[in-house]
PDB file of C-alpha atoms in Angstrom:
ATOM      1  CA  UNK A 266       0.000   0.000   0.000  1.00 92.00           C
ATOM      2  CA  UNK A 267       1.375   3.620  -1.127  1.00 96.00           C
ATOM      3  CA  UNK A 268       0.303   5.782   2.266  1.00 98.00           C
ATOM      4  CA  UNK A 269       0.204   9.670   0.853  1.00 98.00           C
ATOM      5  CA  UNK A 270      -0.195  12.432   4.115  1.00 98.00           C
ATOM      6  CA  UNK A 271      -2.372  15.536   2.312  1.00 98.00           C
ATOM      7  CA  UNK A 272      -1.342  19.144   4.184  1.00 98.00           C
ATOM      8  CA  UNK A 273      -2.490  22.247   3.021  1.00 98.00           C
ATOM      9  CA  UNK A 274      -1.377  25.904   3.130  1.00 98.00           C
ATOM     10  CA  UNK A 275      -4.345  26.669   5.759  1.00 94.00           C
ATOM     11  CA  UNK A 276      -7.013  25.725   7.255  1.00 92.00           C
ATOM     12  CA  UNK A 277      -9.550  26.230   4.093  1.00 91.00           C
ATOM     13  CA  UNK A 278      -7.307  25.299   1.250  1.00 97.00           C
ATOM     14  CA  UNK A 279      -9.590  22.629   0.973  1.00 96.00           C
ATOM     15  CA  UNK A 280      -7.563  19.322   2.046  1.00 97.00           C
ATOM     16  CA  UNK A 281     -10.553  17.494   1.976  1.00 97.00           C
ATOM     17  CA  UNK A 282     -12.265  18.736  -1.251  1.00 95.00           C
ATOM     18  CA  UNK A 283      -9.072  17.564  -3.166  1.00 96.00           C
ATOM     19  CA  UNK A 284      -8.963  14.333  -1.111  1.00 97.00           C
ATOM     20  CA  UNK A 285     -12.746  13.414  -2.270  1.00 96.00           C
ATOM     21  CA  UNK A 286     -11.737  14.138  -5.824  1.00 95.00           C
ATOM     22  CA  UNK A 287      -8.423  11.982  -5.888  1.00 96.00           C
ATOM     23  CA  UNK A 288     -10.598   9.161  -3.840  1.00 96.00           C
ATOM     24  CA  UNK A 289     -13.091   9.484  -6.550  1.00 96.00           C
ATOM     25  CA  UNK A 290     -11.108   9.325  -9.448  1.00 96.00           C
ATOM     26  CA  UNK A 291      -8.723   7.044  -8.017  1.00 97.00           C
ATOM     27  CA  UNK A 292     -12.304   4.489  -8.061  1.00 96.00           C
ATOM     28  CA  UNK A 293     -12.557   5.303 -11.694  1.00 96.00           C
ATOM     29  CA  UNK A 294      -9.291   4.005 -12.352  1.00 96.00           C
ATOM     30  CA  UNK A 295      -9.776   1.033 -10.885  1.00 96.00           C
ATOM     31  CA  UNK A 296      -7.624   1.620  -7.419  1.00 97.00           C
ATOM     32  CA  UNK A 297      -8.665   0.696  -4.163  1.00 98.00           C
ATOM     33  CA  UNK A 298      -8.342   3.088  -1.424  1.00 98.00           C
ATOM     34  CA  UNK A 299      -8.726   4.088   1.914  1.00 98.00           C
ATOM     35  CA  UNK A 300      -8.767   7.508   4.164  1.00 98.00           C
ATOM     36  CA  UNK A 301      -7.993   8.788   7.509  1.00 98.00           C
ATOM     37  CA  UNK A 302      -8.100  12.100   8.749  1.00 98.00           C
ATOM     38  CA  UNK A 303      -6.417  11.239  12.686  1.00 98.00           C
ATOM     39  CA  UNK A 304      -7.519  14.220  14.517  1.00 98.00           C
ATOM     40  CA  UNK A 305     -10.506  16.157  13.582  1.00 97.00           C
ATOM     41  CA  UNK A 306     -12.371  19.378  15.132  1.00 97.00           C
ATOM     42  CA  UNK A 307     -15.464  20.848  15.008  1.00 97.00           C
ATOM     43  CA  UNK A 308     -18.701  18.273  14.714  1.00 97.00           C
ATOM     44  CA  UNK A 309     -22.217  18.128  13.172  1.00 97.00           C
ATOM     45  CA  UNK A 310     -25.419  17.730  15.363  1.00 96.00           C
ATOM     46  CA  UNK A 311     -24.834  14.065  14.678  1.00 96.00           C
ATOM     47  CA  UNK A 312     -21.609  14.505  16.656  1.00 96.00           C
ATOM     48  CA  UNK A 313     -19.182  13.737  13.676  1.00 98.00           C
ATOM     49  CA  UNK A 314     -16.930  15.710  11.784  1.00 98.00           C
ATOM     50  CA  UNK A 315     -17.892  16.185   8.030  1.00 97.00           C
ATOM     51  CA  UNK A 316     -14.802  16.357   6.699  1.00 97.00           C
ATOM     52  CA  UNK A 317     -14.367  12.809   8.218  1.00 98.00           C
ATOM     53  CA  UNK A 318     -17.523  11.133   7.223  1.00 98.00           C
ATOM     54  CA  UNK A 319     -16.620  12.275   3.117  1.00 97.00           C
ATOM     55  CA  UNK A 320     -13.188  10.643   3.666  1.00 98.00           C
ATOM     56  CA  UNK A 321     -15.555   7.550   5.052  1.00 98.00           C
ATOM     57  CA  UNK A 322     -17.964   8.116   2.163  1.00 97.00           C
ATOM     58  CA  UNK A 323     -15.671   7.881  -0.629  1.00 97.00           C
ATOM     59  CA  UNK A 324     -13.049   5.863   0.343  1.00 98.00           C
ATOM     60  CA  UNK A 325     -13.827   2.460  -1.749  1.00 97.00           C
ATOM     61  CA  UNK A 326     -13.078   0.078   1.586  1.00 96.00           C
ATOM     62  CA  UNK A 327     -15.195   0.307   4.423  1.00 93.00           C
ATOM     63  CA  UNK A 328     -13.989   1.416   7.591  1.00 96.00           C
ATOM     64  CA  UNK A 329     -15.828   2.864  11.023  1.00 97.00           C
ATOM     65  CA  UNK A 330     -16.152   6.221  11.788  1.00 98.00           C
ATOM     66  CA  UNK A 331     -13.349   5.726  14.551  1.00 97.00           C
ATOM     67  CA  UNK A 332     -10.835   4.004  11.851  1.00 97.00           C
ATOM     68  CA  UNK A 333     -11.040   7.329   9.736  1.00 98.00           C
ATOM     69  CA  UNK A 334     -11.153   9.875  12.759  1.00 98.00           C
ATOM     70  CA  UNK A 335      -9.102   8.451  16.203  1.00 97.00           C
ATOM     71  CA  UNK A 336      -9.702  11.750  17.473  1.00 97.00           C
ATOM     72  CA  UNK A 337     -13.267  13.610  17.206  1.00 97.00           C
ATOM     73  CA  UNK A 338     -12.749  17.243  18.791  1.00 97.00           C
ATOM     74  CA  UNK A 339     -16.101  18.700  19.171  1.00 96.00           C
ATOM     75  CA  UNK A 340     -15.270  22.513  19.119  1.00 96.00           C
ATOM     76  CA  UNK A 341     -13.825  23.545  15.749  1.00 94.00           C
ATOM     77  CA  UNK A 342     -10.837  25.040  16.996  1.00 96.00           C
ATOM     78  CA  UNK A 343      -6.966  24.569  16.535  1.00 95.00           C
ATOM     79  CA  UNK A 344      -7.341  20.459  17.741  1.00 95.00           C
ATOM     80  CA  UNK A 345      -4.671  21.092  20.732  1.00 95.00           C
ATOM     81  CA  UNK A 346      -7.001  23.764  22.270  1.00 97.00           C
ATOM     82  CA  UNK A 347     -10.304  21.536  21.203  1.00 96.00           C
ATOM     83  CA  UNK A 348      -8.255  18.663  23.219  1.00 96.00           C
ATOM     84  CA  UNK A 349      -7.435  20.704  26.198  1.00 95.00           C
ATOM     85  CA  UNK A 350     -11.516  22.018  26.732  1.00 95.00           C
ATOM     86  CA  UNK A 351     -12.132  18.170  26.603  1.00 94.00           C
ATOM     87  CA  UNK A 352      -9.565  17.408  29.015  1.00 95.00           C
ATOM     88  CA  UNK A 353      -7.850  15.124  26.008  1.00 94.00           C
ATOM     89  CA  UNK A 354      -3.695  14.931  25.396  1.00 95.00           C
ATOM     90  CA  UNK A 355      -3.898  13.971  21.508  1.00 97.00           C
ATOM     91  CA  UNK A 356      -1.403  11.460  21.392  1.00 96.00           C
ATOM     92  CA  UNK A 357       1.112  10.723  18.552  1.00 96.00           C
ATOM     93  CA  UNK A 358       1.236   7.074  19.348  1.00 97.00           C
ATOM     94  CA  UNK A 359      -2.198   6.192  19.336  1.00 97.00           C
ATOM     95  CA  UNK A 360      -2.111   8.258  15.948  1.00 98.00           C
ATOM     96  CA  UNK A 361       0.866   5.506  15.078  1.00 98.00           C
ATOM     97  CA  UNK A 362      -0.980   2.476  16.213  1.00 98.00           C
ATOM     98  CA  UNK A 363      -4.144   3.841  13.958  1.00 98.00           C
ATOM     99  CA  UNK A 364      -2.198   4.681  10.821  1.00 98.00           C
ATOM    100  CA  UNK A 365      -0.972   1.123  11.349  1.00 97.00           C
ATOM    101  CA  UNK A 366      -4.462  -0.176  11.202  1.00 97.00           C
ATOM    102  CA  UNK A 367      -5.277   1.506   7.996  1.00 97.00           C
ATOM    103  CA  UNK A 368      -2.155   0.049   6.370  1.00 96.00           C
ATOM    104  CA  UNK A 369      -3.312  -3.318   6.684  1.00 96.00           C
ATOM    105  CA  UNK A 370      -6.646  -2.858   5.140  1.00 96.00           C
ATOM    106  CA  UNK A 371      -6.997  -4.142   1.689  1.00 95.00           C
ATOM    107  CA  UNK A 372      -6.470  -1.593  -0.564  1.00 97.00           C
ATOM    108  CA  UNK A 373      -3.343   0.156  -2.967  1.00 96.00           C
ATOM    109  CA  UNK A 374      -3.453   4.002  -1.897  1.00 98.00           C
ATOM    110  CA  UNK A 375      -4.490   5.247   1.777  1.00 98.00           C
ATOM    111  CA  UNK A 376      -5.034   9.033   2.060  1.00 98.00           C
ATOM    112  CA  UNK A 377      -4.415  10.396   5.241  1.00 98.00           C
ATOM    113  CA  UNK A 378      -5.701  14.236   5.849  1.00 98.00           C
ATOM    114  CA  UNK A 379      -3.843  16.652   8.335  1.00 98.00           C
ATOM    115  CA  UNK A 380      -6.111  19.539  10.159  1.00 96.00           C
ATOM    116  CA  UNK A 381      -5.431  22.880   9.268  1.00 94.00           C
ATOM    117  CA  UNK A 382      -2.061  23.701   7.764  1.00 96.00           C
ATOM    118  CA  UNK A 383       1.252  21.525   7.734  1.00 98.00           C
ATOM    119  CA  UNK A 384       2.654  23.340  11.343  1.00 97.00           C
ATOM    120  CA  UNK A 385      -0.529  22.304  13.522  1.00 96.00           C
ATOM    121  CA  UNK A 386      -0.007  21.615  17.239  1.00 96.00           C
ATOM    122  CA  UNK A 387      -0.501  18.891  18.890  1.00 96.00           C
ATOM    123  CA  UNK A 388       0.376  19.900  22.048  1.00 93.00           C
ATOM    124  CA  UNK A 389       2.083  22.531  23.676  1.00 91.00           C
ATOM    125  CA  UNK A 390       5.618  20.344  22.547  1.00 92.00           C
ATOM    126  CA  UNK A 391       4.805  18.771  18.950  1.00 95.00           C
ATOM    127  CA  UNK A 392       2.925  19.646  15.635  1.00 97.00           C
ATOM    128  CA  UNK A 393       1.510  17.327  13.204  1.00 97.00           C
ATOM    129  CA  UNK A 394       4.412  17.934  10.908  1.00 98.00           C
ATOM    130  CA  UNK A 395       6.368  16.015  13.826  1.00 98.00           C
ATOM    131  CA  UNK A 396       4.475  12.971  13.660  1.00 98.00           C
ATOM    132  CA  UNK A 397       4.221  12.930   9.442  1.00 98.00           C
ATOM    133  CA  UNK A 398       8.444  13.242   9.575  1.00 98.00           C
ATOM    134  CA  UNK A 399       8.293  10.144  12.061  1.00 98.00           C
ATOM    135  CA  UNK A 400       6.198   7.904   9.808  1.00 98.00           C
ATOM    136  CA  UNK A 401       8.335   9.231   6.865  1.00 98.00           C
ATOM    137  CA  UNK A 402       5.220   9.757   4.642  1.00 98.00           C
ATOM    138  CA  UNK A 403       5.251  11.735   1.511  1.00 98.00           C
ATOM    139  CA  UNK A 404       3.484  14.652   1.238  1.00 98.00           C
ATOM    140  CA  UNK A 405       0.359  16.301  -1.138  1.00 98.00           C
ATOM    141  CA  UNK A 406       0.305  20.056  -0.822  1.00 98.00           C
ATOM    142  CA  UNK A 407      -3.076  21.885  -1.601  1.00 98.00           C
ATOM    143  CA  UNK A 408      -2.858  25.090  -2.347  1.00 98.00           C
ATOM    144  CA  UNK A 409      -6.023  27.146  -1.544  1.00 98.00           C
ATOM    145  CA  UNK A 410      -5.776  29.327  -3.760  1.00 98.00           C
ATOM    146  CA  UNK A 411      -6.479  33.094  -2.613  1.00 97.00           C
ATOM    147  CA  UNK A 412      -4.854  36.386  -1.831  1.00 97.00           C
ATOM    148  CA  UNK A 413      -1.613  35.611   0.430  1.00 96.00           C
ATOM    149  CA  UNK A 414      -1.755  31.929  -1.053  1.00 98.00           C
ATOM    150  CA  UNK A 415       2.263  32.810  -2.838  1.00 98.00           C
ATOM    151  CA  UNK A 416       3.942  32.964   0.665  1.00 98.00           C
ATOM    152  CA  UNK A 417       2.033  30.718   2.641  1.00 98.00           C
ATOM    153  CA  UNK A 418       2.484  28.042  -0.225  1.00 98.00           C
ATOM    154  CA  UNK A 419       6.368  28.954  -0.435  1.00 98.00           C
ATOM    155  CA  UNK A 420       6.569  28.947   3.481  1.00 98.00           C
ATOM    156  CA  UNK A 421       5.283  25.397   3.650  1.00 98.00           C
ATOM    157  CA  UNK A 422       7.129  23.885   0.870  1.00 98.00           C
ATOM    158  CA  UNK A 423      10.395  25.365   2.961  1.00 97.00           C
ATOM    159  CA  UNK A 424       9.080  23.200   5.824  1.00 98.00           C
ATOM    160  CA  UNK A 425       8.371  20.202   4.185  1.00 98.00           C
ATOM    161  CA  UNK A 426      11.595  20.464   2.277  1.00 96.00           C
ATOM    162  CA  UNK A 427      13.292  20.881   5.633  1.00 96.00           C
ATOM    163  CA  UNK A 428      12.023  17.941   7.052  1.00 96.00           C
ATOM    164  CA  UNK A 429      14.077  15.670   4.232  1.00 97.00           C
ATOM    165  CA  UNK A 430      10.225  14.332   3.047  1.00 98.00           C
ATOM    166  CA  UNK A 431       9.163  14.022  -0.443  1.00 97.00           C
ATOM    167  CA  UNK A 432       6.808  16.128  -1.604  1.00 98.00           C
ATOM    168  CA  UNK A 433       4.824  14.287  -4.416  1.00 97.00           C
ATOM    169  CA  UNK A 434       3.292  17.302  -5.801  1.00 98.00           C
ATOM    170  CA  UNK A 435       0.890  20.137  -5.136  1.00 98.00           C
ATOM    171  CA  UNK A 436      -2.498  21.283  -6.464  1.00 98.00           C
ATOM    172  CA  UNK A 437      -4.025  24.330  -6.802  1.00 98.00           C
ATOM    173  CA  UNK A 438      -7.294  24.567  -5.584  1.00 97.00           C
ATOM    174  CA  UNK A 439      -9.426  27.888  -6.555  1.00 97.00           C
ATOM    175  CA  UNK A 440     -11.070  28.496  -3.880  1.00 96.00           C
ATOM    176  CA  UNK A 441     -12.067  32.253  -4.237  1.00 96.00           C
ATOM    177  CA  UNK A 442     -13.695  32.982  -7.917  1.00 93.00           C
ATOM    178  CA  UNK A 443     -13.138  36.150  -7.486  1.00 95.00           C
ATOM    179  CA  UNK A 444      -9.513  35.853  -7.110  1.00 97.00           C
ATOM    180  CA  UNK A 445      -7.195  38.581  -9.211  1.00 97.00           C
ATOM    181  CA  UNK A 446      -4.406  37.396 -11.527  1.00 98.00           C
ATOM    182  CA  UNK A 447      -5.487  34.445 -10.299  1.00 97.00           C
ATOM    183  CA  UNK A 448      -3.959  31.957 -13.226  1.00 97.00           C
ATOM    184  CA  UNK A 449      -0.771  34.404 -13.174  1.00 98.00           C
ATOM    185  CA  UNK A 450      -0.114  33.446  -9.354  1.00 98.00           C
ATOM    186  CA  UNK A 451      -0.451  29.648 -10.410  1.00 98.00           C
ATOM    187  CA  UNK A 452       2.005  30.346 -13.251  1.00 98.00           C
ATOM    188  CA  UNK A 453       4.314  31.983 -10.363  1.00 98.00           C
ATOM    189  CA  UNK A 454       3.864  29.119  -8.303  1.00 98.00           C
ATOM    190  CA  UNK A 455       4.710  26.137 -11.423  1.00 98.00           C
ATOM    191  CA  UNK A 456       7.926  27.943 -11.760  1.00 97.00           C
ATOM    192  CA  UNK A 457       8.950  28.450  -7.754  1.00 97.00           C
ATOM    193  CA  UNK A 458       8.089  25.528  -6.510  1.00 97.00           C
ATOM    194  CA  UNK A 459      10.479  22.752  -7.887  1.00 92.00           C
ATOM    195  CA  UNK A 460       7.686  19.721  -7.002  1.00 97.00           C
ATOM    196  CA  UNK A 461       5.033  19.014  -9.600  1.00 97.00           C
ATOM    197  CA  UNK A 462       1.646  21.155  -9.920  1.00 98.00           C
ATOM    198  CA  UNK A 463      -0.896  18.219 -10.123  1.00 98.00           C
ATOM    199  CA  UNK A 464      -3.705  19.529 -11.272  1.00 97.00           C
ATOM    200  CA  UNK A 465      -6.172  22.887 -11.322  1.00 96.00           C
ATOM    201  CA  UNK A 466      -8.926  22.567  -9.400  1.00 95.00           C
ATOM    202  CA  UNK A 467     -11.879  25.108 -10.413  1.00 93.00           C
ATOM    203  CA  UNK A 468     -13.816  26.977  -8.381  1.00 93.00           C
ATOM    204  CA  UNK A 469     -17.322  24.690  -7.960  1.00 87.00           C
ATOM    205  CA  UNK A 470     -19.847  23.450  -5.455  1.00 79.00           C
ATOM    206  CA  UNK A 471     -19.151  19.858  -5.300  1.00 81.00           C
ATOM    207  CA  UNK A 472     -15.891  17.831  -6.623  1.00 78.00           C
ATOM    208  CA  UNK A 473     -16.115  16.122  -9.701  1.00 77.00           C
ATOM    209  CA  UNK A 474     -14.217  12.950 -10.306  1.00 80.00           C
ATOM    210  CA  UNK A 475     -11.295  13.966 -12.035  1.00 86.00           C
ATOM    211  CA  UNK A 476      -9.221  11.212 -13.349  1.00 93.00           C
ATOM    212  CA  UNK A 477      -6.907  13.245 -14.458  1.00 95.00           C
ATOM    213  CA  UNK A 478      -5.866  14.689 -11.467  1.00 96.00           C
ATOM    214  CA  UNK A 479      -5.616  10.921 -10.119  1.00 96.00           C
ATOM    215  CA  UNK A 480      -3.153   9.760 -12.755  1.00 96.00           C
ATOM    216  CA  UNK A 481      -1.196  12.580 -12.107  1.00 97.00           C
ATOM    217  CA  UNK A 482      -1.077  11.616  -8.605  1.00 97.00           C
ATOM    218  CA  UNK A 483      -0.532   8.170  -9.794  1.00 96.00           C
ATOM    219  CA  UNK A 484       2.249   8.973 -11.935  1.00 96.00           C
ATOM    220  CA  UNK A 485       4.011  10.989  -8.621  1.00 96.00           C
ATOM    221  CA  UNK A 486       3.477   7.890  -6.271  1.00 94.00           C
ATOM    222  CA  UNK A 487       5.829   6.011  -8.790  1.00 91.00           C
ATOM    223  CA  UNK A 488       8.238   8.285  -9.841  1.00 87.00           C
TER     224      UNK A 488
END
């Protein structure tokens, strides 16, 4: 199983948007898959996280809500303050022994979605970016696509450089239609950042499969 960790440049880039469209075209292709997203905050009046229950949705094996989301934060805040309300320590092993679980499910390509952007805390002593570099997984950038999206995407690539990970690729997701010079930022982006742009991702309610973002990704996983 190829195990891809997706980060974005904040917290509505829209990690999980582009996760339901690889997931879906990834199924048109023929691939099996699977999804986590490890810590979560912020619930419906169901008491699960949305972005969690798409991941669970989409994915083509099935898994329990608790396989995709180990930890369920009701207040959608930064997860370490979430955790602290609830009297929770989110802990990176239990995140290990869970990530562990989803590798042995049957399937070729498990998606696993970070919470906010690639420097979230944990704790008051770790981030997620911490726990990705320990499991050594490579790395999907989304790029939400918006005024200030140049440094923040340039600032996070630095990070994830830094950490000696691979970053597979990135893809720009256009978030804000209104967006100026938006295909000339994109264009400044191709040529700074020395990883692959995936795909474009238009602005739109709903993702669409998009098989050619998923060979792209594809492609990345074996090069």
């Amino acid at each position: 199983m190829q195990t891809v960790f997706i980060t974005g440049t904040d917290t509505d880039a829209g990690k999980t948007y582009v996760a339901v469209a690889l997931l879906q075209g990834l199924k048109a292709l023929g691939h099996r898959t699977v999804a986590q997203k490890p810590v979560a905050a912020g619930v419906n009046e169901s008491g699960f996280n949305t972005d969690a229950l798409q991941l669970q949705q989409h994915a083509t094996a099935a898994l329990s809500y608790q396989q995709v989301n180990p930890y369920c934060l009701t207040d959608a805040v930064a997860p370490h303050l979430a955790a602290a309300k609830a009297e929770l320590v989110i802990d990176s092993s239990i995140l290990t022994k869970e990530l562990q679980k989803l590798q042995n499910v049957d399937a070729d390509i498990a998606l696993v979605e970070g919470a906010g952007g690639w420097l979230l805390p944990l704790g008051d002593h770790s981030t997620m970016a911490d726990w990705v570099t320990e499991q050594q997984l490579p790395v999907l950038l989304v790029v939400g696509m918006k005024l200030g999206c140049l440094n923040h995407a340039l600032l996070t690539v630095r990070e994830i450089e830094h950490s000696g990970l691979k970053l597979l690729g990135w893809v720009a997701n256009c978030i804000d239609p209104d967006m100026a010079y938006q295909q000339e930022n994109i264009r400044y982006l191709q040529q700074k950042l020395t990883a692959p742009c995936l795909g474009v991702l238009p602005y739109q309610s709903e993702p669409q499969i998009n098989t050619e973002l998923a060979t792209a990704f594809v492609q990345a996983l074996l090069d």
